[in-house]
């Protein structure tokens, strides 16, 4: 191609380039995106929808902690603050346009049941009635019911962090004494048991939810329910190669002393080796009319290197009925790492032959049949039958 043709092509290319630019129409002239539009007045909320309701078919009048919702209304841009029940939303999670705002309800709410959304922009503030039922406090039980007086106890449950136990709005008491509270999380709370607190003392919890008063009681060191007490007068029979000794706190770290006798299981066991321990004595003064309404409770302590799992093969049965195979923590296993922990097992599956009447002879059989070679080092204590 000679130079004249090259020059001609360059000229034509330049010509069409310039004429094309001149003919472009900018259809965005005068257009402002919805999220940048100025407000014409104070904000207005007309309805609230769950974020999944993209067609806005079903407005909602109440929400839950952490739920993401869409506020529909007017003048919702340039938002400065949004709050539910006086608790501010994280503004990093708020997205707005002129007629909508996507917000996340805070995961923690004030105990003040204002039940309103407050929405603020430079042009003003609006309030919108919106109910968030305050989650109830659920008290499941003590981590160890046989914590010693003078020590810290831990109670498990749900929503402790939503209730002001530390500030005295909600309280824990023994008698008339309010207990000091600390280390509060969503699922647990610690408090100090006063020195000298006697066994079988009630620990009383009181709180309010949505303006309604609630209360619950747990028992500190419930020794009145013990089936075998200090094991005096209890007949014991072992079968197989079971190694079990009745011991005190010797050999246990001082922070875990129980001040009760315990059964210490040790030894090496082959897969599917059959071992039993029969504990027999007169039934205590408790009438078990319906085993479905009761549990077998005990304290468990494991060496950190020897957790209890389903493979441990522990089973329990009363009076030669069917045995209940214990699957600790529903398959997760239990490793108490040298501390005592209270566990509850359903009574009915291990009491198919019933529970003896008070004063009548009764036998609890503990079966130990590991599913694989197993080195044992765990302790059981304070076996007791308690109503749910």
Short mmCIF file of C-alpha atoms in Angstrom, two decimals, residues 5-291:
data_model
loop_
_atom_site.label_atom_id
_atom_site.label_comp_id
_atom_site.label_asym_id
_atom_site.label_seq_id
_atom_site.Cartn_x
_atom_site.Cartn_y
_atom_site.Cartn_z
CA UNK A 5 -3.64 5.36 0.35
CA UNK A 6 -2.42 5.43 3.93
CA UNK A 7 -2.95 9.19 4.16
CA UNK A 8 -6.47 8.86 2.72
CA UNK A 9 -7.47 6.22 5.30
CA UNK A 10 -6.19 8.32 8.17
CA UNK A 11 -8.16 11.33 6.99
CA UNK A 12 -11.37 9.35 6.61
CA UNK A 13 -10.91 7.81 10.05
CA UNK A 14 -10.45 11.21 11.65
CA UNK A 15 -13.50 12.58 9.86
CA UNK A 16 -15.85 9.85 11.00
CA UNK A 17 -14.48 10.01 14.55
CA UNK A 18 -15.24 13.70 14.90
CA UNK A 19 -18.66 13.51 13.28
CA UNK A 20 -19.62 10.53 15.49
CA UNK A 21 -18.77 12.38 18.70
CA UNK A 22 -20.83 15.38 17.58
CA UNK A 23 -23.89 13.16 17.00
CA UNK A 24 -23.87 11.48 20.51
CA UNK A 25 -26.93 12.32 22.63
CA UNK A 26 -26.32 12.25 26.42
CA UNK A 27 -29.52 10.73 27.78
CA UNK A 28 -28.18 11.09 31.36
CA UNK A 29 -28.38 14.87 31.27
CA UNK A 30 -30.47 16.00 34.25
CA UNK A 31 -30.77 12.47 35.76
CA UNK A 32 -30.00 11.94 39.46
CA UNK A 33 -29.74 8.38 40.82
CA UNK A 34 -32.37 7.50 43.43
CA UNK A 35 -29.78 7.21 46.18
CA UNK A 36 -28.55 10.76 45.48
CA UNK A 37 -31.87 12.57 45.20
CA UNK A 38 -32.43 15.41 47.63
CA UNK A 39 -35.25 15.22 50.14
CA UNK A 40 -38.17 17.60 49.77
CA UNK A 41 -39.02 17.48 53.46
CA UNK A 42 -38.86 15.46 56.65
CA UNK A 43 -38.66 11.66 56.33
CA UNK A 44 -41.84 9.59 56.28
CA UNK A 45 -42.09 5.82 56.86
CA UNK A 46 -45.25 4.27 55.41
CA UNK A 47 -44.54 0.52 55.77
CA UNK A 48 -41.88 -2.03 56.69
CA UNK A 49 -41.10 -5.26 54.81
CA UNK A 50 -38.73 -8.15 55.33
CA UNK A 51 -35.81 -7.81 52.95
CA UNK A 52 -36.75 -11.13 51.31
CA UNK A 53 -40.17 -9.72 50.32
CA UNK A 54 -38.82 -8.06 47.17
CA UNK A 55 -42.31 -7.50 45.75
CA UNK A 56 -43.43 -5.72 48.94
CA UNK A 57 -46.52 -7.88 49.23
CA UNK A 58 -46.76 -8.33 53.02
CA UNK A 59 -45.95 -5.44 55.35
CA UNK A 60 -44.76 -6.44 58.82
CA UNK A 61 -45.52 -4.77 62.14
CA UNK A 62 -42.83 -6.50 64.22
CA UNK A 63 -39.31 -7.83 63.75
CA UNK A 64 -36.55 -9.78 65.45
CA UNK A 65 -33.03 -9.04 66.58
CA UNK A 66 -30.58 -8.89 63.66
CA UNK A 67 -33.32 -9.04 61.00
CA UNK A 68 -32.79 -6.99 57.83
CA UNK A 69 -35.83 -4.99 56.77
CA UNK A 70 -36.83 -2.45 54.11
CA UNK A 71 -38.45 0.83 55.17
CA UNK A 72 -40.72 2.25 52.46
CA UNK A 73 -41.75 5.90 52.50
CA UNK A 74 -40.59 9.35 51.40
CA UNK A 75 -37.54 11.57 51.85
CA UNK A 76 -35.37 8.73 53.15
CA UNK A 77 -32.06 9.88 51.64
CA UNK A 78 -29.19 11.58 53.49
CA UNK A 79 -30.00 9.49 56.56
CA UNK A 80 -28.12 10.50 59.69
CA UNK A 81 -29.39 7.94 62.22
CA UNK A 82 -31.81 5.03 62.55
CA UNK A 83 -32.73 3.35 65.82
CA UNK A 84 -35.03 0.58 67.06
CA UNK A 85 -36.17 0.80 70.70
CA UNK A 86 -33.64 3.62 71.18
CA UNK A 87 -30.69 1.43 70.09
CA UNK A 88 -28.83 2.86 67.10
CA UNK A 89 -28.36 0.81 63.94
CA UNK A 90 -24.90 0.31 62.50
CA UNK A 91 -24.92 2.93 59.76
CA UNK A 92 -22.47 0.86 57.70
CA UNK A 93 -25.39 -1.51 57.13
CA UNK A 94 -27.90 1.17 56.06
CA UNK A 95 -28.60 1.75 52.35
CA UNK A 96 -31.04 4.39 51.19
CA UNK A 97 -32.83 5.89 48.20
CA UNK A 98 -35.59 8.47 48.08
CA UNK A 99 -38.42 6.06 48.86
CA UNK A 100 -36.65 3.10 50.52
CA UNK A 101 -34.08 2.30 53.16
CA UNK A 102 -32.54 -1.10 53.87
CA UNK A 103 -31.53 -1.43 57.53
CA UNK A 104 -30.54 -4.17 59.94
CA UNK A 105 -32.27 -4.27 63.31
CA UNK A 106 -29.60 -4.16 66.07
CA UNK A 107 -28.72 -7.52 67.60
CA UNK A 108 -28.92 -6.03 71.08
CA UNK A 109 -31.84 -3.97 72.30
CA UNK A 110 -32.50 -1.66 75.20
CA UNK A 111 -34.73 -2.89 77.98
CA UNK A 112 -36.84 0.20 77.23
CA UNK A 113 -39.79 -1.13 75.25
CA UNK A 114 -40.38 1.98 73.15
CA UNK A 115 -41.40 -0.18 70.17
CA UNK A 116 -40.67 2.52 67.62
CA UNK A 117 -38.33 3.13 64.71
CA UNK A 118 -36.72 6.56 64.81
CA UNK A 119 -35.38 7.84 61.47
CA UNK A 120 -33.42 11.12 61.12
CA UNK A 121 -32.20 13.18 58.16
CA UNK A 122 -31.06 16.83 57.94
CA UNK A 123 -34.69 17.73 57.18
CA UNK A 124 -36.14 16.19 60.34
CA UNK A 125 -37.02 13.05 62.32
CA UNK A 126 -39.95 10.66 62.13
CA UNK A 127 -41.16 7.83 64.38
CA UNK A 128 -42.92 4.69 63.25
CA UNK A 129 -44.63 2.13 65.49
CA UNK A 130 -42.82 -1.19 65.19
CA UNK A 131 -42.79 -4.00 67.76
CA UNK A 132 -39.71 -6.05 68.56
CA UNK A 133 -40.74 -8.65 71.17
CA UNK A 134 -37.92 -8.75 73.68
CA UNK A 135 -36.41 -12.27 73.81
CA UNK A 136 -37.16 -14.02 77.06
CA UNK A 137 -34.37 -15.06 79.38
CA UNK A 138 -33.95 -18.84 79.41
CA UNK A 139 -32.22 -20.38 82.44
CA UNK A 140 -31.10 -23.95 81.71
CA UNK A 141 -29.10 -24.79 84.83
CA UNK A 142 -25.80 -24.53 86.64
CA UNK A 143 -22.62 -25.71 84.97
CA UNK A 144 -21.89 -27.54 88.22
CA UNK A 145 -24.63 -27.77 90.84
CA UNK A 146 -22.05 -28.76 93.47
CA UNK A 147 -19.90 -25.65 93.26
CA UNK A 148 -18.52 -24.87 96.73
CA UNK A 149 -19.56 -21.90 98.86
CA UNK A 150 -17.18 -19.02 98.31
CA UNK A 151 -16.55 -20.01 94.69
CA UNK A 152 -17.85 -18.61 91.42
CA UNK A 153 -20.79 -20.46 89.85
CA UNK A 154 -21.80 -20.43 86.18
CA UNK A 155 -25.39 -20.57 84.99
CA UNK A 156 -26.18 -21.57 81.40
CA UNK A 157 -29.11 -20.48 79.24
CA UNK A 158 -29.92 -17.87 76.60
CA UNK A 159 -30.03 -14.05 76.31
CA UNK A 160 -28.23 -13.17 79.55
CA UNK A 161 -26.50 -10.31 77.73
CA UNK A 162 -29.87 -8.66 77.01
CA UNK A 163 -30.70 -8.33 80.72
CA UNK A 164 -29.03 -5.91 83.09
CA UNK A 165 -27.92 -8.26 85.88
CA UNK A 166 -24.77 -6.23 86.43
CA UNK A 167 -26.75 -3.00 86.88
CA UNK A 168 -29.33 -4.50 89.23
CA UNK A 169 -32.35 -4.29 86.92
CA UNK A 170 -32.39 -8.10 86.93
CA UNK A 171 -31.09 -9.83 90.06
CA UNK A 172 -29.70 -13.09 91.45
CA UNK A 173 -30.30 -13.68 95.15
CA UNK A 174 -29.67 -16.19 97.88
CA UNK A 175 -32.17 -15.32 100.57
CA UNK A 176 -32.21 -11.53 100.82
CA UNK A 177 -28.60 -11.16 99.60
CA UNK A 178 -28.08 -9.99 96.02
CA UNK A 179 -25.13 -11.81 94.44
CA UNK A 180 -22.37 -10.11 92.54
CA UNK A 181 -22.48 -10.84 88.82
CA UNK A 182 -19.74 -10.83 86.20
CA UNK A 183 -18.60 -12.35 82.91
CA UNK A 184 -22.00 -12.13 81.20
CA UNK A 185 -22.37 -13.59 77.69
CA UNK A 186 -25.41 -14.50 75.60
CA UNK A 187 -25.35 -18.08 76.91
CA UNK A 188 -23.82 -17.88 80.38
CA UNK A 189 -23.32 -15.73 83.46
CA UNK A 190 -21.05 -16.06 86.48
CA UNK A 191 -21.88 -15.06 90.04
CA UNK A 192 -20.27 -15.56 93.44
CA UNK A 193 -21.71 -17.98 96.00
CA UNK A 194 -21.30 -16.38 99.46
CA UNK A 195 -19.09 -18.10 102.00
CA UNK A 196 -21.08 -20.24 104.42
CA UNK A 197 -24.02 -20.85 102.07
CA UNK A 198 -25.57 -24.17 103.22
CA UNK A 199 -26.35 -27.06 100.90
CA UNK A 200 -29.85 -27.30 99.38
CA UNK A 201 -30.19 -23.50 99.28
CA UNK A 202 -32.29 -21.89 96.54
CA UNK A 203 -30.63 -19.48 94.11
CA UNK A 204 -33.36 -17.07 92.99
CA UNK A 205 -33.35 -15.25 89.62
CA UNK A 206 -35.80 -12.44 88.82
CA UNK A 207 -36.22 -10.31 85.69
CA UNK A 208 -38.79 -8.60 83.49
CA UNK A 209 -39.61 -9.28 79.84
CA UNK A 210 -41.93 -6.94 77.93
CA UNK A 211 -43.15 -5.54 81.24
CA UNK A 212 -43.97 -8.97 82.72
CA UNK A 213 -42.11 -10.20 85.81
CA UNK A 214 -40.45 -13.61 85.72
CA UNK A 215 -38.51 -15.70 88.21
CA UNK A 216 -36.69 -19.02 88.44
CA UNK A 217 -34.94 -21.02 91.14
CA UNK A 218 -31.95 -23.37 91.04
CA UNK A 219 -30.62 -25.38 93.97
CA UNK A 220 -27.12 -24.99 95.35
CA UNK A 221 -25.55 -28.38 96.18
CA UNK A 222 -28.81 -30.45 96.17
CA UNK A 223 -27.54 -33.20 98.46
CA UNK A 224 -31.04 -34.26 99.58
CA UNK A 225 -31.51 -36.09 96.28
CA UNK A 226 -28.34 -38.25 96.35
CA UNK A 227 -29.05 -41.93 95.72
CA UNK A 228 -25.86 -43.21 97.35
CA UNK A 229 -24.74 -40.34 99.62
CA UNK A 230 -21.17 -40.99 100.71
CA UNK A 231 -21.49 -44.63 99.52
CA UNK A 232 -21.69 -46.00 103.08
CA UNK A 233 -24.14 -48.90 103.24
CA UNK A 234 -24.11 -49.29 99.45
CA UNK A 235 -23.56 -52.80 98.06
CA UNK A 236 -21.18 -52.81 95.06
CA UNK A 237 -20.56 -55.60 92.59
CA UNK A 238 -18.13 -55.46 89.66
CA UNK A 239 -17.95 -57.71 86.62
CA UNK A 240 -15.32 -57.98 83.90
CA UNK A 241 -12.04 -56.13 84.32
CA UNK A 242 -13.64 -52.95 85.59
CA UNK A 243 -11.32 -50.72 87.61
CA UNK A 244 -13.26 -48.30 89.83
CA UNK A 245 -12.41 -46.83 93.19
CA UNK A 246 -14.45 -44.65 95.56
CA UNK A 247 -12.30 -41.57 96.17
CA UNK A 248 -12.40 -38.09 97.66
CA UNK A 249 -10.76 -34.94 96.33
CA UNK A 250 -7.24 -36.40 96.49
CA UNK A 251 -5.71 -36.39 93.04
CA UNK A 252 -8.02 -33.61 91.79
CA UNK A 253 -6.82 -30.04 91.36
CA UNK A 254 -7.80 -27.86 94.32
CA UNK A 255 -9.94 -25.62 92.08
CA UNK A 256 -12.15 -28.64 91.33
CA UNK A 257 -12.62 -30.09 94.79
CA UNK A 258 -16.13 -31.45 95.12
CA UNK A 259 -16.25 -32.22 98.85
CA UNK A 260 -18.20 -35.35 97.94
CA UNK A 261 -17.12 -38.93 97.30
CA UNK A 262 -16.81 -39.92 93.64
CA UNK A 263 -16.36 -43.02 91.48
CA UNK A 264 -13.01 -42.94 89.67
CA UNK A 265 -12.90 -45.18 86.57
CA UNK A 266 -9.45 -46.06 85.22
CA UNK A 267 -7.69 -48.80 83.25
CA UNK A 268 -7.22 -50.02 79.71
CA UNK A 269 -10.12 -51.82 78.01
CA UNK A 270 -10.31 -53.71 74.75
CA UNK A 271 -12.96 -53.12 72.14
CA UNK A 272 -16.42 -54.35 73.21
CA UNK A 273 -15.14 -55.62 76.56
CA UNK A 274 -18.16 -56.10 78.84
CA UNK A 275 -17.82 -54.51 82.28
CA UNK A 276 -20.49 -53.73 84.84
CA UNK A 277 -20.82 -52.01 88.20
CA UNK A 278 -23.94 -52.66 90.29
CA UNK A 279 -24.78 -50.17 93.03
CA UNK A 280 -27.55 -51.36 95.37
CA UNK A 281 -29.20 -49.80 98.41
CA UNK A 282 -32.61 -48.73 99.70
CA UNK A 283 -34.35 -46.09 97.63
CA UNK A 284 -34.29 -42.59 99.13
CA UNK A 285 -37.48 -40.74 100.08
CA UNK A 286 -38.53 -39.83 96.55
CA UNK A 287 -41.61 -41.19 94.76
CA UNK A 288 -41.11 -41.46 91.00
CA UNK A 289 -44.64 -41.85 89.71
CA UNK A 290 -43.80 -41.25 86.03
CA UNK A 291 -40.16 -41.69 84.92
#
